[in-house]
Short mmCIF file of C-alpha atoms in Angstrom, two decimals:
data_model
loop_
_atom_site.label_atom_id
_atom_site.label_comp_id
_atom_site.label_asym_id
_atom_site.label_seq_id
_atom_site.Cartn_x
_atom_site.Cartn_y
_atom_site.Cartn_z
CA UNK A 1 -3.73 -0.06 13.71
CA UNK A 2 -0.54 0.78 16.00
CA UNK A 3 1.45 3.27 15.81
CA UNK A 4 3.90 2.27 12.76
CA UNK A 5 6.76 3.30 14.72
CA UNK A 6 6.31 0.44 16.94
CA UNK A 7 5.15 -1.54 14.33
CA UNK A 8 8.72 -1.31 12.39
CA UNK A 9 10.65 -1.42 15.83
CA UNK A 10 12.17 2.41 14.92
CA UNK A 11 12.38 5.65 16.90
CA UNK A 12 10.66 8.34 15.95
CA UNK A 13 13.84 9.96 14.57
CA UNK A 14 15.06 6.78 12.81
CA UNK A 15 16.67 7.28 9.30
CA UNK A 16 14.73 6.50 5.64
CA UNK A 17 17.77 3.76 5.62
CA UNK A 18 16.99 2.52 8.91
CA UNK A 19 13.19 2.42 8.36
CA UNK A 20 13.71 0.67 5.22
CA UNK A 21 16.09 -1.93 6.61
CA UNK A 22 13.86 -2.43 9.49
CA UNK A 23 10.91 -2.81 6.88
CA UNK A 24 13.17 -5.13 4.32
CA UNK A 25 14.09 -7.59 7.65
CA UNK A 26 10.43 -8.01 8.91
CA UNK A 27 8.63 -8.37 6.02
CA UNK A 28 11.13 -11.33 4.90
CA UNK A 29 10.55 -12.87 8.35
CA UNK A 30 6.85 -12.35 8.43
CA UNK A 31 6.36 -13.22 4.45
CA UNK A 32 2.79 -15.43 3.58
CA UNK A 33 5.91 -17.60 1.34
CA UNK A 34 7.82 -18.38 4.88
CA UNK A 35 5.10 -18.84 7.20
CA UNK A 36 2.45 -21.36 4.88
CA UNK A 37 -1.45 -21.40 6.49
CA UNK A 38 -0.35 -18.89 9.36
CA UNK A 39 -3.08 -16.36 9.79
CA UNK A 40 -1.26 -14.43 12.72
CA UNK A 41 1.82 -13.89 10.49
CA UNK A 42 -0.13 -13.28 6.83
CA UNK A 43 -1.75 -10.32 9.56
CA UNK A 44 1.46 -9.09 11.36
CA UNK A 45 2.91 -9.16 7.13
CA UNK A 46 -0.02 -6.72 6.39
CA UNK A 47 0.33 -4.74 9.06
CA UNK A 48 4.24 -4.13 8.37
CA UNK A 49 3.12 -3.33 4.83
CA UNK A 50 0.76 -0.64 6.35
CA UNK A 51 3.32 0.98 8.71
CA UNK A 52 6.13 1.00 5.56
CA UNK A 53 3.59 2.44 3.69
CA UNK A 54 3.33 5.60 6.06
CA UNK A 55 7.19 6.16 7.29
CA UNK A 56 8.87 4.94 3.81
CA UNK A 57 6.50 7.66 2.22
CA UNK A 58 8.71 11.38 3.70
CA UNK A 59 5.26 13.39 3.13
CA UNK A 60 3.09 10.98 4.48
CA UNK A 61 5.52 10.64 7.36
CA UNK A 62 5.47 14.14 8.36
CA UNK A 63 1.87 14.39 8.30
CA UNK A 64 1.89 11.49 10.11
CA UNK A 65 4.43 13.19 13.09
CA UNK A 66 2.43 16.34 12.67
CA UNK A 67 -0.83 14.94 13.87
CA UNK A 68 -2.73 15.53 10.40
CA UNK A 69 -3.16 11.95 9.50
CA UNK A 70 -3.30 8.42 11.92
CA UNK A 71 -1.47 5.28 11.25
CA UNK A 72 -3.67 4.18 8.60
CA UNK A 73 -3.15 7.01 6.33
CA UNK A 74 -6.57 8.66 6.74
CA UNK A 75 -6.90 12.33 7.69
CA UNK A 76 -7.87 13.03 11.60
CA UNK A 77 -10.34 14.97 12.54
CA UNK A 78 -9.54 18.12 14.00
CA UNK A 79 -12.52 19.06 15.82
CA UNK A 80 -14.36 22.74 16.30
CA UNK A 81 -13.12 25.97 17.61
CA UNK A 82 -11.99 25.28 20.75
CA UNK A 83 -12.55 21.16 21.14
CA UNK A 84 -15.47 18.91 20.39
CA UNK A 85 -19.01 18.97 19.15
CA UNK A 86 -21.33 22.22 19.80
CA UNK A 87 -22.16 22.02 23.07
CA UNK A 88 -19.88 19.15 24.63
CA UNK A 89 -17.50 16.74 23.79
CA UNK A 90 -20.04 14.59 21.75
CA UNK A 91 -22.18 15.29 18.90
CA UNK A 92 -25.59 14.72 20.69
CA UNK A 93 -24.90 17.80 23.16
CA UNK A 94 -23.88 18.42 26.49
CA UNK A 95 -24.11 15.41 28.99
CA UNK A 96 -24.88 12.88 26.78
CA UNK A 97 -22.26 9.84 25.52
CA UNK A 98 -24.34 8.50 22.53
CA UNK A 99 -25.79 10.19 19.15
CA UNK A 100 -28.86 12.51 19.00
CA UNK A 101 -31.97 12.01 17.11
CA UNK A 102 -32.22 14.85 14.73
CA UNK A 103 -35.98 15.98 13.60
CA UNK A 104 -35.80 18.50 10.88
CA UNK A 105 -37.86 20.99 10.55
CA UNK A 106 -39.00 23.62 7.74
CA UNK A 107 -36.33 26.29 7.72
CA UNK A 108 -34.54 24.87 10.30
CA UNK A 109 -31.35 24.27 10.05
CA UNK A 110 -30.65 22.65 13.51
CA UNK A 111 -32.37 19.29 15.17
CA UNK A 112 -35.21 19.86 17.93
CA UNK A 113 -34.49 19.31 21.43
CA UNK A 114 -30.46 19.80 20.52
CA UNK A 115 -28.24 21.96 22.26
CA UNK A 116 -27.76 24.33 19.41
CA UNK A 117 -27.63 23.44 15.64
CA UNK A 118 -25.43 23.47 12.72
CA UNK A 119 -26.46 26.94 10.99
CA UNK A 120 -22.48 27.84 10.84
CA UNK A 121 -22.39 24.27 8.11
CA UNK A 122 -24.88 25.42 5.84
CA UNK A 123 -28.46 23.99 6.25
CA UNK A 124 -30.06 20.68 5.31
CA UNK A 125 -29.87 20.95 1.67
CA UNK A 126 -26.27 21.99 1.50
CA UNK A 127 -25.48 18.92 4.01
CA UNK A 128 -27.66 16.87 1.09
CA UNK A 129 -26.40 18.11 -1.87
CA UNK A 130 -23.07 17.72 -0.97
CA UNK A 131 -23.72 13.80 -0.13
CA UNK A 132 -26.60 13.35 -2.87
CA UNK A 133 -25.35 15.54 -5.75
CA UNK A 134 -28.46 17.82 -5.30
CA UNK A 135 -31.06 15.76 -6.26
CA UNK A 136 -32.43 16.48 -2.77
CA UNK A 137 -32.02 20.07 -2.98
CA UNK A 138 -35.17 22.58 -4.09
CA UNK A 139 -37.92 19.95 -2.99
CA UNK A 140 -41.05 20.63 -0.96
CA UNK A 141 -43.69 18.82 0.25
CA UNK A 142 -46.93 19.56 1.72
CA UNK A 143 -45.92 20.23 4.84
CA UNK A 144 -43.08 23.02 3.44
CA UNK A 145 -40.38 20.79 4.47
CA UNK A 146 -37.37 21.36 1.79
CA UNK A 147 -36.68 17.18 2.14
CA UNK A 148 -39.26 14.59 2.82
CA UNK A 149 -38.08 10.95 2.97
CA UNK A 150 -39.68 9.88 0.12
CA UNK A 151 -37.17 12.47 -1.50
CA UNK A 152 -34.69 9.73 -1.22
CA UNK A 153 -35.88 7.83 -4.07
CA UNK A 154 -35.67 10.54 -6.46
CA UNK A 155 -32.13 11.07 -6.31
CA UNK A 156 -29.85 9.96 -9.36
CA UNK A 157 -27.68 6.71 -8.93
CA UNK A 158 -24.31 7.36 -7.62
CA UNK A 159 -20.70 5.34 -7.55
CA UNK A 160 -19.28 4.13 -4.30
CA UNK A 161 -15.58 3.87 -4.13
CA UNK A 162 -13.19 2.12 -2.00
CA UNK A 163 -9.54 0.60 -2.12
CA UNK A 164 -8.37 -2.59 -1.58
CA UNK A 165 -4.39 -3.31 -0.87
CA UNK A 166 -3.06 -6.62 -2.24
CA UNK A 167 0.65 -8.39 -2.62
CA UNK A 168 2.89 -8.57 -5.35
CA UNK A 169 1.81 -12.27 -5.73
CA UNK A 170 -2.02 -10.79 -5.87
CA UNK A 171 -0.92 -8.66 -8.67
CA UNK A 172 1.16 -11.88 -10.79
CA UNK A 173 -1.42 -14.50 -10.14
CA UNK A 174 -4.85 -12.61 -9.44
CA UNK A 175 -6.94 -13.94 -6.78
CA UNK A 176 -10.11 -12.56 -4.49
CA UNK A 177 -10.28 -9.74 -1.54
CA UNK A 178 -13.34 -9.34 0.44
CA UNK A 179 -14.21 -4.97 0.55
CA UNK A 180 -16.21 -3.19 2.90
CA UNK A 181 -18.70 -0.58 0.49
CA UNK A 182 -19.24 2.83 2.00
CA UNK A 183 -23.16 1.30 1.03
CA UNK A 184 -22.36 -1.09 4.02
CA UNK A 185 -22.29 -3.78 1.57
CA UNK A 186 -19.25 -6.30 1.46
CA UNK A 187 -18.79 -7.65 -1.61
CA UNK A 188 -15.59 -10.66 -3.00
CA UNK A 189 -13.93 -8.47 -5.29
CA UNK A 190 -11.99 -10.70 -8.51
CA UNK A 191 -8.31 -9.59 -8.54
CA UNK A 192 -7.33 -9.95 -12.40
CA UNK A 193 -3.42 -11.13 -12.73
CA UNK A 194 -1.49 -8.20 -13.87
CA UNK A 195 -3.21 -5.55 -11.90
CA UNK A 196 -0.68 -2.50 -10.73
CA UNK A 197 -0.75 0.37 -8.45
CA UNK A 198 -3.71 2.26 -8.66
CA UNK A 199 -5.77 0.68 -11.64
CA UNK A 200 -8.93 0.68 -10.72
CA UNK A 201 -12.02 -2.01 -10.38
CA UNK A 202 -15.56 -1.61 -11.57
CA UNK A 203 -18.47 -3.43 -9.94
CA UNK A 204 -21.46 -2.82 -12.06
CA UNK A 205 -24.98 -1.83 -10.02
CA UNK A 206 -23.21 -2.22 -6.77
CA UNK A 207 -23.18 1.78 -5.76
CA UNK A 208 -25.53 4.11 -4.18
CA UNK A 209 -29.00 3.29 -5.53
CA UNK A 210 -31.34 6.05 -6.93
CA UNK A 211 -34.54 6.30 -8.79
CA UNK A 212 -32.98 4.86 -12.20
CA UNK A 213 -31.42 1.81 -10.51
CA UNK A 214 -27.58 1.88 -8.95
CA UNK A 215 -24.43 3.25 -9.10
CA UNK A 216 -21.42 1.16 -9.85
CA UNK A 217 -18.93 0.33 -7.05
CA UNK A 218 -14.60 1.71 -8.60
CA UNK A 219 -12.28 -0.43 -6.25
CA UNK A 220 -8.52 0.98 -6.00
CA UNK A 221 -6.03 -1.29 -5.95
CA UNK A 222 -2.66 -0.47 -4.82
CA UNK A 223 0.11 -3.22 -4.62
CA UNK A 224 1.90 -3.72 -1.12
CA UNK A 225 6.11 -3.28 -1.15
CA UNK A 226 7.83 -6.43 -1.74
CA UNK A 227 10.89 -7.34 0.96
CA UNK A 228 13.33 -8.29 -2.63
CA UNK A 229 11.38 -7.02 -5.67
CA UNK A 230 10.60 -3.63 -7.57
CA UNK A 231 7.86 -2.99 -9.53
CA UNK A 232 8.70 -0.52 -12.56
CA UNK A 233 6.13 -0.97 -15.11
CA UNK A 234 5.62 -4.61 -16.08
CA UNK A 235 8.77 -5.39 -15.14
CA UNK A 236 10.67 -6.56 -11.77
CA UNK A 237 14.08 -5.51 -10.23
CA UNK A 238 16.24 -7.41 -7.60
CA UNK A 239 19.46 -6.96 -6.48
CA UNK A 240 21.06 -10.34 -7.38
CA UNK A 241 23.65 -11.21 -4.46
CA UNK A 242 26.25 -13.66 -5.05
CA UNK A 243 29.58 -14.50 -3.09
CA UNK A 244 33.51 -13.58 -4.60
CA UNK A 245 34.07 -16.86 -5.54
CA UNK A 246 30.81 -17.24 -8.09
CA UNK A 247 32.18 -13.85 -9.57
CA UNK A 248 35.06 -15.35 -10.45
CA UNK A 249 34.51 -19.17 -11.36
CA UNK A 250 30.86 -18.46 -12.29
CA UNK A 251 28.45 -21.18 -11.38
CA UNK A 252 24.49 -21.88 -11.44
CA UNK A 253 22.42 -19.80 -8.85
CA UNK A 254 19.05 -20.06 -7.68
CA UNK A 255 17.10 -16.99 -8.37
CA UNK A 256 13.66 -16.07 -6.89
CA UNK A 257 10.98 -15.20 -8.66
CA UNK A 258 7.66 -14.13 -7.21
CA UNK A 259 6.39 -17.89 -8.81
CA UNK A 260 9.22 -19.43 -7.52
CA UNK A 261 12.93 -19.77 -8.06
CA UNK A 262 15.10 -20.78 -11.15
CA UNK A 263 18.35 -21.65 -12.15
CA UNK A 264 20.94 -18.92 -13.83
CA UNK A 265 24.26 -19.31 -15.04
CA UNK A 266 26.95 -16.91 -13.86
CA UNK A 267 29.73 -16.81 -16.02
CA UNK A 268 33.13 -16.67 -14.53
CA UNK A 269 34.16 -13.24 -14.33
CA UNK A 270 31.36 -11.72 -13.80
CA UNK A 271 31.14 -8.16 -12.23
CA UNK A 272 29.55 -6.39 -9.78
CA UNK A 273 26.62 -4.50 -11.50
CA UNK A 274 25.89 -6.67 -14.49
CA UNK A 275 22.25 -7.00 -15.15
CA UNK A 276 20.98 -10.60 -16.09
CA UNK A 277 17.08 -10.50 -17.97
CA UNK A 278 14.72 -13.60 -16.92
CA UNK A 279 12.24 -13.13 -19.61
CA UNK A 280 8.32 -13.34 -18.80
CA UNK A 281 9.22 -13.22 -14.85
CA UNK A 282 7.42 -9.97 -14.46
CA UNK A 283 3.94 -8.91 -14.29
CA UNK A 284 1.06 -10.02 -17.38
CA UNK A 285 -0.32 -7.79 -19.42
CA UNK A 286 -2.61 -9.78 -21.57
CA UNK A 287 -1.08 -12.66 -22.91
CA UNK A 288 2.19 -11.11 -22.31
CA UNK A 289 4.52 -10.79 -19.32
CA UNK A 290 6.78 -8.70 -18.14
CA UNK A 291 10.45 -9.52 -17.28
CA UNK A 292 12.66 -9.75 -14.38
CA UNK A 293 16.20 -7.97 -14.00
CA UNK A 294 18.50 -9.67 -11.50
CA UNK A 295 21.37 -7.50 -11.08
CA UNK A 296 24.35 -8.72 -9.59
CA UNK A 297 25.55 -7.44 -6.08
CA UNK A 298 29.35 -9.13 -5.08
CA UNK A 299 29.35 -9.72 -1.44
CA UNK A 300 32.28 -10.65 0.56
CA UNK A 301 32.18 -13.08 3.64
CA UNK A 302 30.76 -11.79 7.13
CA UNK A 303 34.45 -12.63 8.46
CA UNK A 304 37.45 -12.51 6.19
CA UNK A 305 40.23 -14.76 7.36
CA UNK A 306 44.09 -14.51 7.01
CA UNK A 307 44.15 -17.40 4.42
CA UNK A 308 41.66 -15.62 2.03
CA UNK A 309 43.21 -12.49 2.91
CA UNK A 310 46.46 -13.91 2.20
CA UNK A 311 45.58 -15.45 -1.36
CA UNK A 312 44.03 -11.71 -2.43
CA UNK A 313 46.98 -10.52 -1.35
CA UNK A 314 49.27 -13.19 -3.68
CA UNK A 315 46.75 -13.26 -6.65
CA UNK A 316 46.73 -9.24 -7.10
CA UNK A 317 50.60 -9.36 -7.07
CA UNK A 318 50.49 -11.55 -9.81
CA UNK A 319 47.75 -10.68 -11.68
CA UNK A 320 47.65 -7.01 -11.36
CA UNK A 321 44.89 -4.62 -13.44
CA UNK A 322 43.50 -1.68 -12.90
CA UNK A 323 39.87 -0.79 -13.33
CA UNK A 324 40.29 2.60 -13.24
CA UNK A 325 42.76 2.91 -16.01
CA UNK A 326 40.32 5.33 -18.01
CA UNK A 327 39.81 7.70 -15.30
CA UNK A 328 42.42 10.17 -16.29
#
């Protein structure tokens, strides 16, 4: 992935505020709801996702500009004492570019032919136990090796985990991701409507096998930011913005919903702040849903001119109030 700096079109030294904005702008012009059967933009949408997901997060970000992590959130490595592999700058030894064979023998903890060995890692076993949960560990065979292959087979079935990042629209209607397994498997994963951030998925039999059959596969799911919506709970948020003249005549507006919009009635007078509840517009849960809270943001034109000017001017000498009579 590219650097999400370049990806959001922000220095290095750019504000949350200005990340966010530049976040809020490209994921409305790059959204799967704005661009219908355009692969290139459903990508460039998942990649702005990714890069929010790194500089609107202030930890992640500084691990990020400290090296410790790359642009997909996962942890860099950071090498040995003094650069590289043992013996070179790859880990089959000194002048080669591809991966050594490694032969293990009976108390050795290094591979034959190698330039060196790993004896500062812990030997064999340890490297086994810590990926097999031990069940290769204290095992000989005739030829006093402490792990024969057969040895495989004898170890206990273990889970394989992974994660899988969907949209808000994933979440409210379900659907299906393709997942890479740390097995090597890839496997069409169900997404149930009504999944949130970091509920889990369980595939049965589809994890490390062992001698009693397989492990089960436990999928992640985390839900991308939305460019308009907040998640809290089963419920949606949106700020709700209508013009001056709906805030005081009232109207019918058209209000999105992540299934589409609908119609609300404004009544005249309305304020700046006032929450209106669309019921069920929010995530399932069961046969239940969620609901949506637009709440109502009073914008003023781009350009005001003299003659609206003018009329604010004539209507507040004549209709004078304060709003701030209670503050003392």
């Amino acid at each position: 992935m590219r650097d999400p700096y370049e990806v959001l079109g922000v220095k290095k030294g750019a504000t949350a505020a200005e990340i966010k904005s530049a976040f809020r702008k490209l994921a409305k012009k790059h959204h799967p709801d704005a661009n219908k059967n355009d692969a290139k933009t459903t990508a460039r949408f998942s990649e702005v996702n990714s890069a929010y997901e790194i500089l609107g997060d202030e930890e992640k970000r500084k691990a990020f500009d400290r090296g410790e992590i790359d642009a997909e959130g996962k942890p860099r490595f950071q090498g040995f004492p003094g650069g590289g592999f043992p013996g070179g700058g790859h880990p089959g030894g000194p002048g080669q570019d591809g991966f050594h064979t490694f032969t293990w023998n009976a108390g050795d903890a290094g591979p034959q032919g190698g330039a060196g060995n790993f004896r500062g890692f812990g030997g064999i076993d340890d490297i086994l136990q810590g990926v097999f949960g031990g069940a290769a560990r204290g095992r000989r065979g005739p030829s006093g090796a402490a792990f024969e292959p057969e040895d495989f087979a004898a170890r206990p079935p273990a889970d394989a985990t992974a994660n899988v990042r969907i949209s808000l629209e994933e979440a409210v209607r379900g659907g299906a991701r393709r997942v890479q397994l740390p097995t090597g498997k890839e496997v069409e994963v169900k997404i149930p409507p009504g999944l949130t951030d970091g509920k889990q998925i369980r595939l049965k039999g589809q994890g490390f096998p062992g001698l009693r059959g397989a492990g089960d596969a436990l999928i992640t799911v985390s839900v991308s930011p939305h460019p308009l919506f907040q998640v809290d709970g089963r419920d949606l948020k949106l700020d709700l913005p209508i013009t001056l003249y709906e805030a005081l005549a009232g109207g019918k507006i058209r209000v999105p919903t992540v299934e589409g919009a609908v119609e609300l009635t404004v009544p005249a007078g309305t304020n700046g702040g006032k929450t209106f509840r669309l019921k069920g517009k929010g995530l399932p849960h069961g046969e239940k849903r969620g609901d949506l809270f637009a709440t109502v943001r009073i914008m003023l034109p781009d350009k005001v001119d003299s003659a609206l000017e003018e009329a604010i001017r004539k209507a507040a000498a004549d209709h004078p109030y304060d709003p701030r009579r209670n503050f003392g």
